[in-house]
mmCIF file of C-alpha atoms in Angstrom:
data_model
loop_
_atom_site.group_PDB
_atom_site.id
_atom_site.type_symbol
_atom_site.label_atom_id
_atom_site.label_comp_id
_atom_site.label_asym_id
_atom_site.label_seq_id
_atom_site.Cartn_x
_atom_site.Cartn_y
_atom_site.Cartn_z
ATOM 1 C CA UNK A 1 46.355 -53.321 32.016
ATOM 2 C CA UNK A 2 42.745 -52.416 32.800
ATOM 3 C CA UNK A 3 40.036 -53.640 30.476
ATOM 4 C CA UNK A 4 37.266 -51.175 29.677
ATOM 5 C CA UNK A 5 34.101 -51.999 27.825
ATOM 6 C CA UNK A 6 32.805 -49.287 25.540
ATOM 7 C CA UNK A 7 29.940 -49.253 23.100
ATOM 8 C CA UNK A 8 30.691 -48.510 19.466
ATOM 9 C CA UNK A 9 30.361 -44.795 18.617
ATOM 10 C CA UNK A 10 27.009 -45.300 16.828
ATOM 11 C CA UNK A 11 25.484 -47.721 19.342
ATOM 12 C CA UNK A 12 22.123 -46.850 20.883
ATOM 13 C CA UNK A 13 22.207 -45.622 24.460
ATOM 14 C CA UNK A 14 19.766 -46.765 27.135
ATOM 15 C CA UNK A 15 17.071 -44.515 25.704
ATOM 16 C CA UNK A 16 17.703 -45.708 22.167
ATOM 17 C CA UNK A 17 19.394 -42.457 21.215
ATOM 18 C CA UNK A 18 22.457 -42.490 19.018
ATOM 19 C CA UNK A 19 25.721 -41.184 20.408
ATOM 20 C CA UNK A 20 26.256 -39.344 17.127
ATOM 21 C CA UNK A 21 25.672 -35.597 17.226
ATOM 22 C CA UNK A 22 22.694 -34.635 15.130
ATOM 23 C CA UNK A 23 22.479 -31.420 13.155
ATOM 24 C CA UNK A 24 18.986 -30.563 14.411
ATOM 25 C CA UNK A 25 17.190 -30.964 17.716
ATOM 26 C CA UNK A 26 14.445 -33.483 18.373
ATOM 27 C CA UNK A 27 10.954 -32.174 18.949
ATOM 28 C CA UNK A 28 7.773 -33.887 20.120
ATOM 29 C CA UNK A 29 5.814 -35.274 17.176
ATOM 30 C CA UNK A 30 2.709 -37.417 17.605
ATOM 31 C CA UNK A 31 1.480 -39.245 14.528
ATOM 32 C CA UNK A 32 0.263 -42.695 13.534
ATOM 33 C CA UNK A 33 2.620 -44.809 11.438
ATOM 34 C CA UNK A 34 1.684 -47.598 9.018
ATOM 35 C CA UNK A 35 4.625 -49.621 7.706
ATOM 36 C CA UNK A 36 4.134 -50.942 4.178
ATOM 37 C CA UNK A 37 7.555 -52.423 3.387
ATOM 38 C CA UNK A 38 9.685 -54.460 4.173
ATOM 39 C CA UNK A 39 7.075 -55.650 6.710
ATOM 40 C CA UNK A 40 3.499 -54.598 7.405
ATOM 41 C CA UNK A 41 2.831 -53.104 10.803
ATOM 42 C CA UNK A 42 1.713 -50.117 12.760
ATOM 43 C CA UNK A 43 2.858 -47.775 15.456
ATOM 44 C CA UNK A 44 3.332 -44.174 16.491
ATOM 45 C CA UNK A 45 6.013 -41.533 16.258
ATOM 46 C CA UNK A 46 7.710 -40.483 19.492
ATOM 47 C CA UNK A 47 9.647 -37.485 18.209
ATOM 48 C CA UNK A 48 11.143 -35.989 15.071
ATOM 49 C CA UNK A 49 14.206 -34.093 13.943
ATOM 50 C CA UNK A 50 15.008 -32.321 10.674
ATOM 51 C CA UNK A 51 15.712 -35.584 8.847
ATOM 52 C CA UNK A 52 14.287 -38.380 10.919
ATOM 53 C CA UNK A 53 11.741 -39.964 13.212
ATOM 54 C CA UNK A 54 11.862 -42.028 16.376
ATOM 55 C CA UNK A 55 9.035 -44.576 16.251
ATOM 56 C CA UNK A 56 7.471 -47.289 18.399
ATOM 57 C CA UNK A 57 6.135 -50.103 16.193
ATOM 58 C CA UNK A 58 4.596 -53.569 16.521
ATOM 59 C CA UNK A 59 6.940 -55.296 14.061
ATOM 60 C CA UNK A 60 10.701 -55.889 13.885
ATOM 61 C CA UNK A 61 12.929 -53.555 11.872
ATOM 62 C CA UNK A 62 16.620 -54.218 11.274
ATOM 63 C CA UNK A 63 19.295 -51.533 11.079
ATOM 64 C CA UNK A 64 20.052 -50.702 7.457
ATOM 65 C CA UNK A 65 16.651 -51.727 6.084
ATOM 66 C CA UNK A 66 14.819 -49.339 3.768
ATOM 67 C CA UNK A 67 11.179 -48.817 4.768
ATOM 68 C CA UNK A 68 8.110 -47.375 3.128
ATOM 69 C CA UNK A 69 5.641 -45.976 5.637
ATOM 70 C CA UNK A 70 2.605 -43.761 5.864
ATOM 71 C CA UNK A 71 2.645 -41.033 8.506
ATOM 72 C CA UNK A 72 -0.714 -39.579 9.649
ATOM 73 C CA UNK A 73 -0.666 -36.535 11.919
ATOM 74 C CA UNK A 74 -4.029 -35.510 13.370
ATOM 75 C CA UNK A 75 -6.489 -34.572 10.633
ATOM 76 C CA UNK A 76 -3.769 -34.049 8.010
ATOM 77 C CA UNK A 77 -3.610 -36.269 4.918
ATOM 78 C CA UNK A 78 -1.251 -39.217 5.234
ATOM 79 C CA UNK A 79 2.233 -38.823 3.761
ATOM 80 C CA UNK A 80 4.196 -41.650 2.176
ATOM 81 C CA UNK A 81 7.797 -41.594 3.426
ATOM 82 C CA UNK A 82 10.896 -43.613 2.604
ATOM 83 C CA UNK A 83 13.373 -44.134 5.432
ATOM 84 C CA UNK A 84 16.499 -46.049 6.404
ATOM 85 C CA UNK A 85 16.476 -47.785 9.791
ATOM 86 C CA UNK A 86 19.392 -46.232 11.708
ATOM 87 C CA UNK A 87 18.912 -48.448 14.773
ATOM 88 C CA UNK A 88 16.264 -50.686 16.302
ATOM 89 C CA UNK A 89 15.713 -52.259 19.698
ATOM 90 C CA UNK A 90 13.185 -54.852 20.859
ATOM 91 C CA UNK A 91 11.088 -53.978 23.897
ATOM 92 C CA UNK A 92 8.618 -56.082 25.884
ATOM 93 C CA UNK A 93 5.657 -54.966 23.791
ATOM 94 C CA UNK A 94 7.189 -54.090 20.416
ATOM 95 C CA UNK A 95 10.180 -52.307 18.916
ATOM 96 C CA UNK A 96 11.578 -48.804 19.021
ATOM 97 C CA UNK A 97 13.584 -47.499 16.075
ATOM 98 C CA UNK A 98 15.318 -44.453 14.674
ATOM 99 C CA UNK A 99 14.454 -43.751 11.043
ATOM 100 C CA UNK A 100 16.428 -41.499 8.715
ATOM 101 C CA UNK A 101 14.113 -40.011 6.075
ATOM 102 C CA UNK A 102 15.610 -40.418 2.609
ATOM 103 C CA UNK A 103 12.838 -39.355 0.223
ATOM 104 C CA UNK A 104 10.985 -41.265 -2.465
ATOM 105 C CA UNK A 105 13.655 -41.150 -5.201
#
């Protein structure tokens, strides 16, 4: 019997992208991010989809955490967002994470 090693269906791939099919495509999105909760930190967005953001930040985020963050795009006013951390991975100089936007309810 051959043993094969497979990642779980929702595990991040090498690029930090989920194996799950998303309902909308990613698009480039450049904005500053300021995390307010559960930790304070900063970073930038890498891309966005209909319901989420991929971010590079200077503080650790754990999958499942609920975050409050400000998003500032260019000269636009900052927006307060609430998001669930879908996945997170530590890099040499920070963390990269996928955030699912869930509203401020």
